[in-house]
Amino acid sequence: MFDLDLIKKTYENFGPRITKARNILKKPLTLSEKILYTHLFNPEEVVNFKRGVDYVDFAPDRVAMQDATAQMALLQFMNSGKSRTAVPSTVHCDHLIQASVGGRTDLKFALESNKEVFNFLESVSNKYGIGFWKPGAGIIHQVVLENYAFPGGMMIGTDSHTVNAGGLGMVAIGVGGADAVDVMAGMAWELKFPKLIGVKLTGKLNGWTAPKDIILKVAGILTVKGGTGAIIEYFGEGAESLSATGKGTICNMGAEVGATTSTFGYDQSMERYLRATDRAEVADLANGIKEHLTADPEVYAQPEKYFDQLIEINLDELEPHLNGPFTPDLATPISQVAKVAKEKGWPTKIEVGLIGSCTNSSYEDISRAASLAQQAVDKKLKTKSEFTITPGSEQVRYTIERDGFIDIFNKIGASVFANACGPCIGQWNRPGAEKGEKNTIVHSFNRNFSKRADGNPNTHAFVASPELVTALAIAGDLTFNPLTDKLLNEDGKEVKLDPPTGEELPSKGFAVEDAGYQAPAEDGSSVEVIVSPDSERLQLLKAFEPWDGQNLNGAKLLIKAEGKCTTDHISMAGPWLRFRGHLNNISNNMLIGAVNAFNSETNKVKNQLTGGYDEVPKVQRAYKAAGIPTVVVGDHNYGEGSSREHAAMEPRHLGVKAVIVKSFARIHETNLKKQGMLALTFAQEADYDKIQEDDIFNFINLADFAPGKPVQLQLVHADGSQETIELNHTYNAQQIEWYKAGSALNLIKQQNN
């Protein structure tokens, strides 16, 4: 068991700190507020923070990093001057394993092809006191839920789906690597005090509905940006009826509505899960302060008084949903899919059904899907689509194999991939994807942006529960509604699938031979971390140049991005994951997926030095070589999606000075600030339309950069005309110091020297 002393200390402080906060705020507290106020970096400095306005310093209990983002985070930490992390931290090797043939084969290939990176992560972990979860141990978020998450805790992780730990009542937040470095170095972690969205769940799930359908419904209500800057807190009888892993699924996909995180109050399902995962002592401790691990009764009695927004969902009436394609918030009830598919022209033949991932790989998920696979065997149904399973951890994989579920899946021709992210993040060697054919897949993952799963922009990916994905894969038809429709079996008879069944937790208990954990050295001072100067995978970092304090003039436009521009568009994953530890090499993917507003093409922008058009990174490297600053312009919710800080570090490395958009996704805006970039928004959104391809940008009053003070930008058009527009920003005094120093890491170095 991990962190028992830490949890005891956290719980000892809970009651007194909550009482103090309640007395100062003079009102009952939500669960989210309790966790936030008990984790202030300076616990004596309790004030009534303004939601969505005040920046607050917090002290998270721990840090988690996955292998793709850990590389850059740890390369930065090595420059912090610290000899050991100040809080418990872990590295999880889950992103660099490509799904291709099957679990064992794919893992073996990954160990060989990524040996240099895995060795680096292992040695850095060993040196600095970081727990190391080896390749094959499982996906970071499932491993965290099984081993580290605890009710009332706060953690940050270098992955946007860190929020999964809210299933055990945590405030768990996805961040960039620079934020992780701050916390690992013992410094405060800064966050704008979140707004609060309450979701009241009444009734109880039944039949074909699953926890996944709750968040798919919420995504349809809030859209991909409706939760930005807010914590979503679920409550009500419906919330208490859900399993802990079901709660985790809901919290996991909260990232898809832009939420800072999501959480649930402590209840019996969480206690059951803690005990099932050999953490009975944690359950006992939580039971001792359980009144503090949920909102005050007055809050849930009159939620409209205490939340900034309130949503109510009756689970008795909730219908299974299918969300997509190309965006996780396009929600369609299963009864309407056939109609909408015909209207939209979606391909209805399902090529592949995929279940698992960090979002839906619990024992409960797999057991319910297996019940449908068994029905297909018993009712002589032949599965019409390819079908794959991605277990979330070695513990889950070992247990479902012991209990016969993998054998059941094998009977319907399924493939079991490695305990890793795989297709969910584009690590899928899908045969034929390079042809770019229009096709449909259904999966239980969290994101379905264009190209994300297989690199094919014409793959229509739909998100659903594992149960619905399994049923649709058996049918092979997107328009199939298992609640009402029948299928023709091998004997030519019509048969109907019964609603799925399963166990919340394994009746025989979880089991595993080797969970894949490696503890760090007690004294890592003698451990040597070697990075070859000739490596194509790893590159030691050089500090970014500090700001000279002058106005920025003569900047050119690199690209004006049109429409959705996620971190996948700014810094693609998939095959580029191998360069996550080499800033210069991975910068060759910078903005290659963004759509140029002037020609509606990707990776084709005007080089104002030559007048010709070329790839975005090549054009930017030409500007950098000529010493010319550049600007990127974007649309709404710029940088939504993954927490990957490479989307901020790459433009910084290549000489982009400012990113100006209609609005930012939270994590990406912070990442830009941390790396010493200007993250600005149009005061008037219509000014986006004023940006022309050959403009020159002069920042008139940047020398007077100050909190709350708009930045004046002069646009000089190619015809010689000029106009001045106003740009807003959210930098506070501390963040402006990051900008002045060249990056937050530069400032840490200065403070440590």
PDB file of N, CA, C and O in Angstrom, residues 185-239:
ATOM      1  N   ALA A 185       9.319  20.171  -7.260  1.00  0.00           N
ATOM      2  CA  ALA A 185      10.402  20.976  -6.683  1.00  0.00           C
ATOM      3  C   ALA A 185      10.007  21.602  -5.344  1.00  0.00           C
ATOM      4  O   ALA A 185      10.790  22.336  -4.745  1.00  0.00           O
ATOM      5  N   GLY A 186       8.787  21.310  -4.881  1.00  0.00           N
ATOM      6  CA  GLY A 186       8.361  21.806  -3.586  1.00  0.00           C
ATOM      7  C   GLY A 186       7.746  23.184  -3.611  1.00  0.00           C
ATOM      8  O   GLY A 186       7.550  23.810  -2.561  1.00  0.00           O
ATOM      9  N   MET A 187       7.415  23.661  -4.799  1.00  0.00           N
ATOM     10  CA  MET A 187       6.829  24.985  -4.918  1.00  0.00           C
ATOM     11  C   MET A 187       5.306  24.894  -5.001  1.00  0.00           C
ATOM     12  O   MET A 187       4.732  23.817  -5.165  1.00  0.00           O
ATOM     13  N   ALA A 188       4.666  26.033  -4.887  1.00  0.00           N
ATOM     14  CA  ALA A 188       3.212  26.079  -4.981  1.00  0.00           C
ATOM     15  C   ALA A 188       2.771  25.809  -6.410  1.00  0.00           C
ATOM     16  O   ALA A 188       3.486  26.110  -7.368  1.00  0.00           O
ATOM     17  N   TRP A 189       1.588  25.226  -6.525  1.00  0.00           N
ATOM     18  CA  TRP A 189       0.976  25.046  -7.838  1.00  0.00           C
ATOM     19  C   TRP A 189      -0.194  26.005  -7.942  1.00  0.00           C
ATOM     20  O   TRP A 189      -1.080  26.028  -7.100  1.00  0.00           O
ATOM     21  N   GLU A 190      -0.173  26.812  -8.987  1.00  0.00           N
ATOM     22  CA  GLU A 190      -1.142  27.888  -9.138  1.00  0.00           C
ATOM     23  C   GLU A 190      -2.297  27.472 -10.050  1.00  0.00           C
ATOM     24  O   GLU A 190      -2.089  26.885 -11.106  1.00  0.00           O
ATOM     25  N   LEU A 191      -3.511  27.808  -9.615  1.00  0.00           N
ATOM     26  CA  LEU A 191      -4.714  27.523 -10.392  1.00  0.00           C
ATOM     27  C   LEU A 191      -5.726  28.622 -10.131  1.00  0.00           C
ATOM     28  O   LEU A 191      -5.886  29.072  -8.998  1.00  0.00           O
ATOM     29  N   LYS A 192      -6.386  29.047 -11.196  1.00  0.00           N
ATOM     30  CA  LYS A 192      -7.494  29.979 -10.995  1.00  0.00           C
ATOM     31  C   LYS A 192      -8.613  29.226 -10.272  1.00  0.00           C
ATOM     32  O   LYS A 192      -8.998  28.135 -10.695  1.00  0.00           O
ATOM     33  N   PHE A 193      -9.097  29.812  -9.165  1.00  0.00           N
ATOM     34  CA  PHE A 193     -10.097  29.112  -8.357  1.00  0.00           C
ATOM     35  C   PHE A 193     -11.292  28.766  -9.242  1.00  0.00           C
ATOM     36  O   PHE A 193     -11.915  29.649  -9.839  1.00  0.00           O
ATOM     37  N   PRO A 194     -11.610  27.474  -9.345  1.00  0.00           N
ATOM     38  CA  PRO A 194     -12.609  27.049 -10.334  1.00  0.00           C
ATOM     39  C   PRO A 194     -14.032  27.474  -9.990  1.00  0.00           C
ATOM     40  O   PRO A 194     -14.399  27.626  -8.823  1.00  0.00           O
ATOM     41  N   LYS A 195     -14.823  27.631 -11.025  1.00  0.00           N
ATOM     42  CA  LYS A 195     -16.262  27.715 -10.856  1.00  0.00           C
ATOM     43  C   LYS A 195     -16.764  26.299 -10.556  1.00  0.00           C
ATOM     44  O   LYS A 195     -16.028  25.317 -10.713  1.00  0.00           O
ATOM     45  N   LEU A 196     -18.012  26.180 -10.151  1.00  0.00           N
ATOM     46  CA  LEU A 196     -18.548  24.881  -9.769  1.00  0.00           C
ATOM     47  C   LEU A 196     -19.827  24.572 -10.535  1.00  0.00           C
ATOM     48  O   LEU A 196     -20.766  25.370 -10.552  1.00  0.00           O
ATOM     49  N   ILE A 197     -19.819  23.419 -11.191  1.00  0.00           N
ATOM     50  CA  ILE A 197     -21.008  22.925 -11.885  1.00  0.00           C
ATOM     51  C   ILE A 197     -21.512  21.704 -11.119  1.00  0.00           C
ATOM     52  O   ILE A 197     -20.758  20.745 -10.897  1.00  0.00           O
ATOM     53  N   GLY A 198     -22.754  21.740 -10.684  1.00  0.00           N
ATOM     54  CA  GLY A 198     -23.343  20.606  -9.994  1.00  0.00           C
ATOM     55  C   GLY A 198     -24.163  19.763 -10.949  1.00  0.00           C
ATOM     56  O   GLY A 198     -24.919  20.291 -11.761  1.00  0.00           O
ATOM     57  N   VAL A 199     -23.982  18.445 -10.870  1.00  0.00           N
ATOM     58  CA  VAL A 199     -24.802  17.529 -11.669  1.00  0.00           C
ATOM     59  C   VAL A 199     -25.529  16.603 -10.707  1.00  0.00           C
ATOM     60  O   VAL A 199     -24.916  15.756 -10.053  1.00  0.00           O
ATOM     61  N   LYS A 200     -26.832  16.785 -10.615  1.00  0.00           N
ATOM     62  CA  LYS A 200     -27.658  15.970  -9.725  1.00  0.00           C
ATOM     63  C   LYS A 200     -28.181  14.767 -10.498  1.00  0.00           C
ATOM     64  O   LYS A 200     -28.849  14.906 -11.519  1.00  0.00           O
ATOM     65  N   LEU A 201     -27.853  13.589  -9.999  1.00  0.00           N
ATOM     66  CA  LEU A 201     -28.286  12.354 -10.638  1.00  0.00           C
ATOM     67  C   LEU A 201     -29.388  11.720  -9.805  1.00  0.00           C
ATOM     68  O   LEU A 201     -29.193  11.404  -8.622  1.00  0.00           O
ATOM     69  N   THR A 202     -30.553  11.556 -10.401  1.00  0.00           N
ATOM     70  CA  THR A 202     -31.662  10.889  -9.734  1.00  0.00           C
ATOM     71  C   THR A 202     -31.906   9.548 -10.416  1.00  0.00           C
ATOM     72  O   THR A 202     -31.428   9.296 -11.521  1.00  0.00           O
ATOM     73  N   GLY A 203     -32.666   8.683  -9.752  1.00  0.00           N
ATOM     74  CA  GLY A 203     -32.969   7.391 -10.346  1.00  0.00           C
ATOM     75  C   GLY A 203     -31.778   6.454 -10.330  1.00  0.00           C
ATOM     76  O   GLY A 203     -30.817   6.642  -9.581  1.00  0.00           O
ATOM     77  N   LYS A 204     -31.815   5.446 -11.213  1.00  0.00           N
ATOM     78  CA  LYS A 204     -30.767   4.430 -11.247  1.00  0.00           C
ATOM     79  C   LYS A 204     -30.628   3.881 -12.658  1.00  0.00           C
ATOM     80  O   LYS A 204     -31.624   3.697 -13.366  1.00  0.00           O
ATOM     81  N   LEU A 205     -29.397   3.620 -13.063  1.00  0.00           N
ATOM     82  CA  LEU A 205     -29.165   3.038 -14.382  1.00  0.00           C
ATOM     83  C   LEU A 205     -29.820   1.662 -14.470  1.00  0.00           C
ATOM     84  O   LEU A 205     -29.859   0.920 -13.496  1.00  0.00           O
ATOM     85  N   ASN A 206     -30.282   1.331 -15.658  1.00  0.00           N
ATOM     86  CA  ASN A 206     -30.903   0.026 -15.842  1.00  0.00           C
ATOM     87  C   ASN A 206     -30.732  -0.442 -17.272  1.00  0.00           C
ATOM     88  O   ASN A 206     -30.484   0.356 -18.182  1.00  0.00           O
ATOM     89  N   GLY A 207     -30.837  -1.748 -17.448  1.00  0.00           N
ATOM     90  CA  GLY A 207     -30.798  -2.313 -18.797  1.00  0.00           C
ATOM     91  C   GLY A 207     -29.497  -2.034 -19.521  1.00  0.00           C
ATOM     92  O   GLY A 207     -28.421  -2.404 -19.072  1.00  0.00           O
ATOM     93  N   TRP A 208     -29.593  -1.337 -20.639  1.00  0.00           N
ATOM     94  CA  TRP A 208     -28.439  -1.087 -21.501  1.00  0.00           C
ATOM     95  C   TRP A 208     -27.663   0.173 -21.125  1.00  0.00           C
ATOM     96  O   TRP A 208     -26.597   0.419 -21.681  1.00  0.00           O
ATOM     97  N   THR A 209     -28.173   0.986 -20.236  1.00  0.00           N
ATOM     98  CA  THR A 209     -27.456   2.220 -19.906  1.00  0.00           C
ATOM     99  C   THR A 209     -26.290   1.921 -18.975  1.00  0.00           C
ATOM    100  O   THR A 209     -26.320   0.987 -18.168  1.00  0.00           O
ATOM    101  N   ALA A 210     -25.261   2.740 -19.086  1.00  0.00           N
ATOM    102  CA  ALA A 210     -24.025   2.555 -18.330  1.00  0.00           C
ATOM    103  C   ALA A 210     -23.525   3.918 -17.854  1.00  0.00           C
ATOM    104  O   ALA A 210     -23.984   4.961 -18.352  1.00  0.00           O
ATOM    105  N   PRO A 211     -22.590   3.946 -16.906  1.00  0.00           N
ATOM    106  CA  PRO A 211     -22.033   5.231 -16.464  1.00  0.00           C
ATOM    107  C   PRO A 211     -21.531   6.091 -17.617  1.00  0.00           C
ATOM    108  O   PRO A 211     -21.646   7.316 -17.585  1.00  0.00           O
ATOM    109  N   LYS A 212     -21.018   5.452 -18.642  1.00  0.00           N
ATOM    110  CA  LYS A 212     -20.526   6.184 -19.808  1.00  0.00           C
ATOM    111  C   LYS A 212     -21.615   7.077 -20.404  1.00  0.00           C
ATOM    112  O   LYS A 212     -21.343   8.190 -20.866  1.00  0.00           O
ATOM    113  N   ASP A 213     -22.843   6.590 -20.379  1.00  0.00           N
ATOM    114  CA  ASP A 213     -23.936   7.348 -20.979  1.00  0.00           C
ATOM    115  C   ASP A 213     -24.216   8.640 -20.228  1.00  0.00           C
ATOM    116  O   ASP A 213     -24.727   9.598 -20.809  1.00  0.00           O
ATOM    117  N   ILE A 214     -23.865   8.675 -18.948  1.00  0.00           N
ATOM    118  CA  ILE A 214     -24.057   9.902 -18.175  1.00  0.00           C
ATOM    119  C   ILE A 214     -23.147  11.000 -18.698  1.00  0.00           C
ATOM    120  O   ILE A 214     -23.590  12.127 -18.969  1.00  0.00           O
ATOM    121  N   ILE A 215     -21.876  10.689 -18.882  1.00  0.00           N
ATOM    122  CA  ILE A 215     -20.947  11.725 -19.349  1.00  0.00           C
ATOM    123  C   ILE A 215     -21.165  12.026 -20.830  1.00  0.00           C
ATOM    124  O   ILE A 215     -20.955  13.162 -21.277  1.00  0.00           O
ATOM    125  N   LEU A 216     -21.626  11.059 -21.599  1.00  0.00           N
ATOM    126  CA  LEU A 216     -21.949  11.349 -22.996  1.00  0.00           C
ATOM    127  C   LEU A 216     -23.120  12.323 -23.071  1.00  0.00           C
ATOM    128  O   LEU A 216     -23.142  13.226 -23.917  1.00  0.00           O
ATOM    129  N   LYS A 217     -24.080  12.152 -22.169  1.00  0.00           N
ATOM    130  CA  LYS A 217     -25.210  13.083 -22.086  1.00  0.00           C
ATOM    131  C   LYS A 217     -24.729  14.466 -21.635  1.00  0.00           C
ATOM    132  O   LYS A 217     -25.115  15.497 -22.210  1.00  0.00           O
ATOM    133  N   VAL A 218     -23.870  14.499 -20.610  1.00  0.00           N
ATOM    134  CA  VAL A 218     -23.343  15.771 -20.103  1.00  0.00           C
ATOM    135  C   VAL A 218     -22.541  16.485 -21.185  1.00  0.00           C
ATOM    136  O   VAL A 218     -22.628  17.711 -21.342  1.00  0.00           O
ATOM    137  N   ALA A 219     -21.763  15.735 -21.962  1.00  0.00           N
ATOM    138  CA  ALA A 219     -20.985  16.342 -23.046  1.00  0.00           C
ATOM    139  C   ALA A 219     -21.898  17.001 -24.068  1.00  0.00           C
ATOM    140  O   ALA A 219     -21.590  18.083 -24.598  1.00  0.00           O
ATOM    141  N   GLY A 220     -23.024  16.356 -24.352  1.00  0.00           N
ATOM    142  CA  GLY A 220     -23.985  16.957 -25.275  1.00  0.00           C
ATOM    143  C   GLY A 220     -24.583  18.237 -24.735  1.00  0.00           C
ATOM    144  O   GLY A 220     -24.894  19.162 -25.490  1.00  0.00           O
ATOM    145  N   ILE A 221     -24.725  18.325 -23.413  1.00  0.00           N
ATOM    146  CA  ILE A 221     -25.293  19.520 -22.791  1.00  0.00           C
ATOM    147  C   ILE A 221     -24.272  20.650 -22.721  1.00  0.00           C
ATOM    148  O   ILE A 221     -24.555  21.796 -23.086  1.00  0.00           O
ATOM    149  N   LEU A 222     -23.061  20.332 -22.263  1.00  0.00           N
ATOM    150  CA  LEU A 222     -22.059  21.378 -22.000  1.00  0.00           C
ATOM    151  C   LEU A 222     -21.211  21.735 -23.221  1.00  0.00           C
ATOM    152  O   LEU A 222     -20.643  22.823 -23.265  1.00  0.00           O
ATOM    153  N   THR A 223     -21.097  20.837 -24.179  1.00  0.00           N
ATOM    154  CA  THR A 223     -20.194  20.952 -25.340  1.00  0.00           C
ATOM    155  C   THR A 223     -18.743  20.861 -24.887  1.00  0.00           C
ATOM    156  O   THR A 223     -18.454  20.811 -23.691  1.00  0.00           O
ATOM    157  N   VAL A 224     -17.817  20.890 -25.835  1.00  0.00           N
ATOM    158  CA  VAL A 224     -16.406  20.674 -25.522  1.00  0.00           C
ATOM    159  C   VAL A 224     -15.767  21.813 -24.736  1.00  0.00           C
ATOM    160  O   VAL A 224     -14.641  21.688 -24.269  1.00  0.00           O
ATOM    161  N   LYS A 225     -16.458  22.929 -24.601  1.00  0.00           N
ATOM    162  CA  LYS A 225     -15.868  24.033 -23.839  1.00  0.00           C
ATOM    163  C   LYS A 225     -16.745  24.495 -22.681  1.00  0.00           C
ATOM    164  O   LYS A 225     -16.377  25.406 -21.945  1.00  0.00           O
ATOM    165  N   GLY A 226     -17.899  23.839 -22.481  1.00  0.00           N
ATOM    166  CA  GLY A 226     -18.843  24.300 -21.469  1.00  0.00           C
ATOM    167  C   GLY A 226     -18.386  24.125 -20.042  1.00  0.00           C
ATOM    168  O   GLY A 226     -18.914  24.758 -19.130  1.00  0.00           O
ATOM    169  N   GLY A 227     -17.394  23.262 -19.828  1.00  0.00           N
ATOM    170  CA  GLY A 227     -16.898  23.052 -18.467  1.00  0.00           C
ATOM    171  C   GLY A 227     -15.605  23.772 -18.174  1.00  0.00           C
ATOM    172  O   GLY A 227     -15.026  23.611 -17.087  1.00  0.00           O
ATOM    173  N   THR A 228     -15.130  24.572 -19.121  1.00  0.00           N
ATOM    174  CA  THR A 228     -13.835  25.234 -18.962  1.00  0.00           C
ATOM    175  C   THR A 228     -13.804  26.097 -17.707  1.00  0.00           C
ATOM    176  O   THR A 228     -14.700  26.896 -17.463  1.00  0.00           O
ATOM    177  N   GLY A 229     -12.754  25.898 -16.915  1.00  0.00           N
ATOM    178  CA  GLY A 229     -12.586  26.682 -15.702  1.00  0.00           C
ATOM    179  C   GLY A 229     -13.474  26.263 -14.563  1.00  0.00           C
ATOM    180  O   GLY A 229     -13.606  26.992 -13.572  1.00  0.00           O
ATOM    181  N   ALA A 230     -14.065  25.071 -14.651  1.00  0.00           N
ATOM    182  CA  ALA A 230     -15.007  24.625 -13.614  1.00  0.00           C
ATOM    183  C   ALA A 230     -14.710  23.203 -13.168  1.00  0.00           C
ATOM    184  O   ALA A 230     -14.176  22.387 -13.916  1.00  0.00           O
ATOM    185  N   ILE A 231     -15.070  22.933 -11.922  1.00  0.00           N
ATOM    186  CA  ILE A 231     -15.099  21.558 -11.417  1.00  0.00           C
ATOM    187  C   ILE A 231     -16.546  21.085 -11.493  1.00  0.00           C
ATOM    188  O   ILE A 231     -17.465  21.802 -11.102  1.00  0.00           O
ATOM    189  N   ILE A 232     -16.733  19.876 -12.008  1.00  0.00           N
ATOM    190  CA  ILE A 232     -18.065  19.281 -12.045  1.00  0.00           C
ATOM    191  C   ILE A 232     -18.189  18.349 -10.847  1.00  0.00           C
ATOM    192  O   ILE A 232     -17.390  17.429 -10.683  1.00  0.00           O
ATOM    193  N   GLU A 233     -19.166  18.598 -10.016  1.00  0.00           N
ATOM    194  CA  GLU A 233     -19.391  17.780  -8.821  1.00  0.00           C
ATOM    195  C   GLU A 233     -20.717  17.040  -8.972  1.00  0.00           C
ATOM    196  O   GLU A 233     -21.771  17.652  -9.113  1.00  0.00           O
ATOM    197  N   TYR A 234     -20.637  15.717  -8.952  1.00  0.00           N
ATOM    198  CA  TYR A 234     -21.826  14.870  -9.112  1.00  0.00           C
ATOM    199  C   TYR A 234     -22.366  14.465  -7.742  1.00  0.00           C
ATOM    200  O   TYR A 234     -21.597  14.200  -6.810  1.00  0.00           O
ATOM    201  N   PHE A 235     -23.675  14.408  -7.636  1.00  0.00           N
ATOM    202  CA  PHE A 235     -24.280  14.048  -6.361  1.00  0.00           C
ATOM    203  C   PHE A 235     -25.682  13.507  -6.586  1.00  0.00           C
ATOM    204  O   PHE A 235     -26.192  13.510  -7.712  1.00  0.00           O
ATOM    205  N   GLY A 236     -26.315  13.038  -5.512  1.00  0.00           N
ATOM    206  CA  GLY A 236     -27.679  12.523  -5.602  1.00  0.00           C
ATOM    207  C   GLY A 236     -27.718  11.013  -5.479  1.00  0.00           C
ATOM    208  O   GLY A 236     -26.687  10.334  -5.511  1.00  0.00           O
ATOM    209  N   GLU A 237     -28.923  10.484  -5.376  1.00  0.00           N
ATOM    210  CA  GLU A 237     -29.093   9.041  -5.210  1.00  0.00           C
ATOM    211  C   GLU A 237     -28.505   8.275  -6.398  1.00  0.00           C
ATOM    212  O   GLU A 237     -27.975   7.166  -6.242  1.00  0.00           O
ATOM    213  N   GLY A 238     -28.589   8.877  -7.571  1.00  0.00           N
ATOM    214  CA  GLY A 238     -28.034   8.228  -8.758  1.00  0.00           C
ATOM    215  C   GLY A 238     -26.525   8.110  -8.696  1.00  0.00           C
ATOM    216  O   GLY A 238     -25.946   7.121  -9.146  1.00  0.00           O
ATOM    217  N   ALA A 239     -25.885   9.113  -8.125  1.00  0.00           N
ATOM    218  CA  ALA A 239     -24.426   9.081  -7.985  1.00  0.00           C
ATOM    219  C   ALA A 239     -24.006   7.976  -7.030  1.00  0.00           C
ATOM    220  O   ALA A 239     -23.036   7.244  -7.278  1.00  0.00           O
TER     221      ALA A 239
END
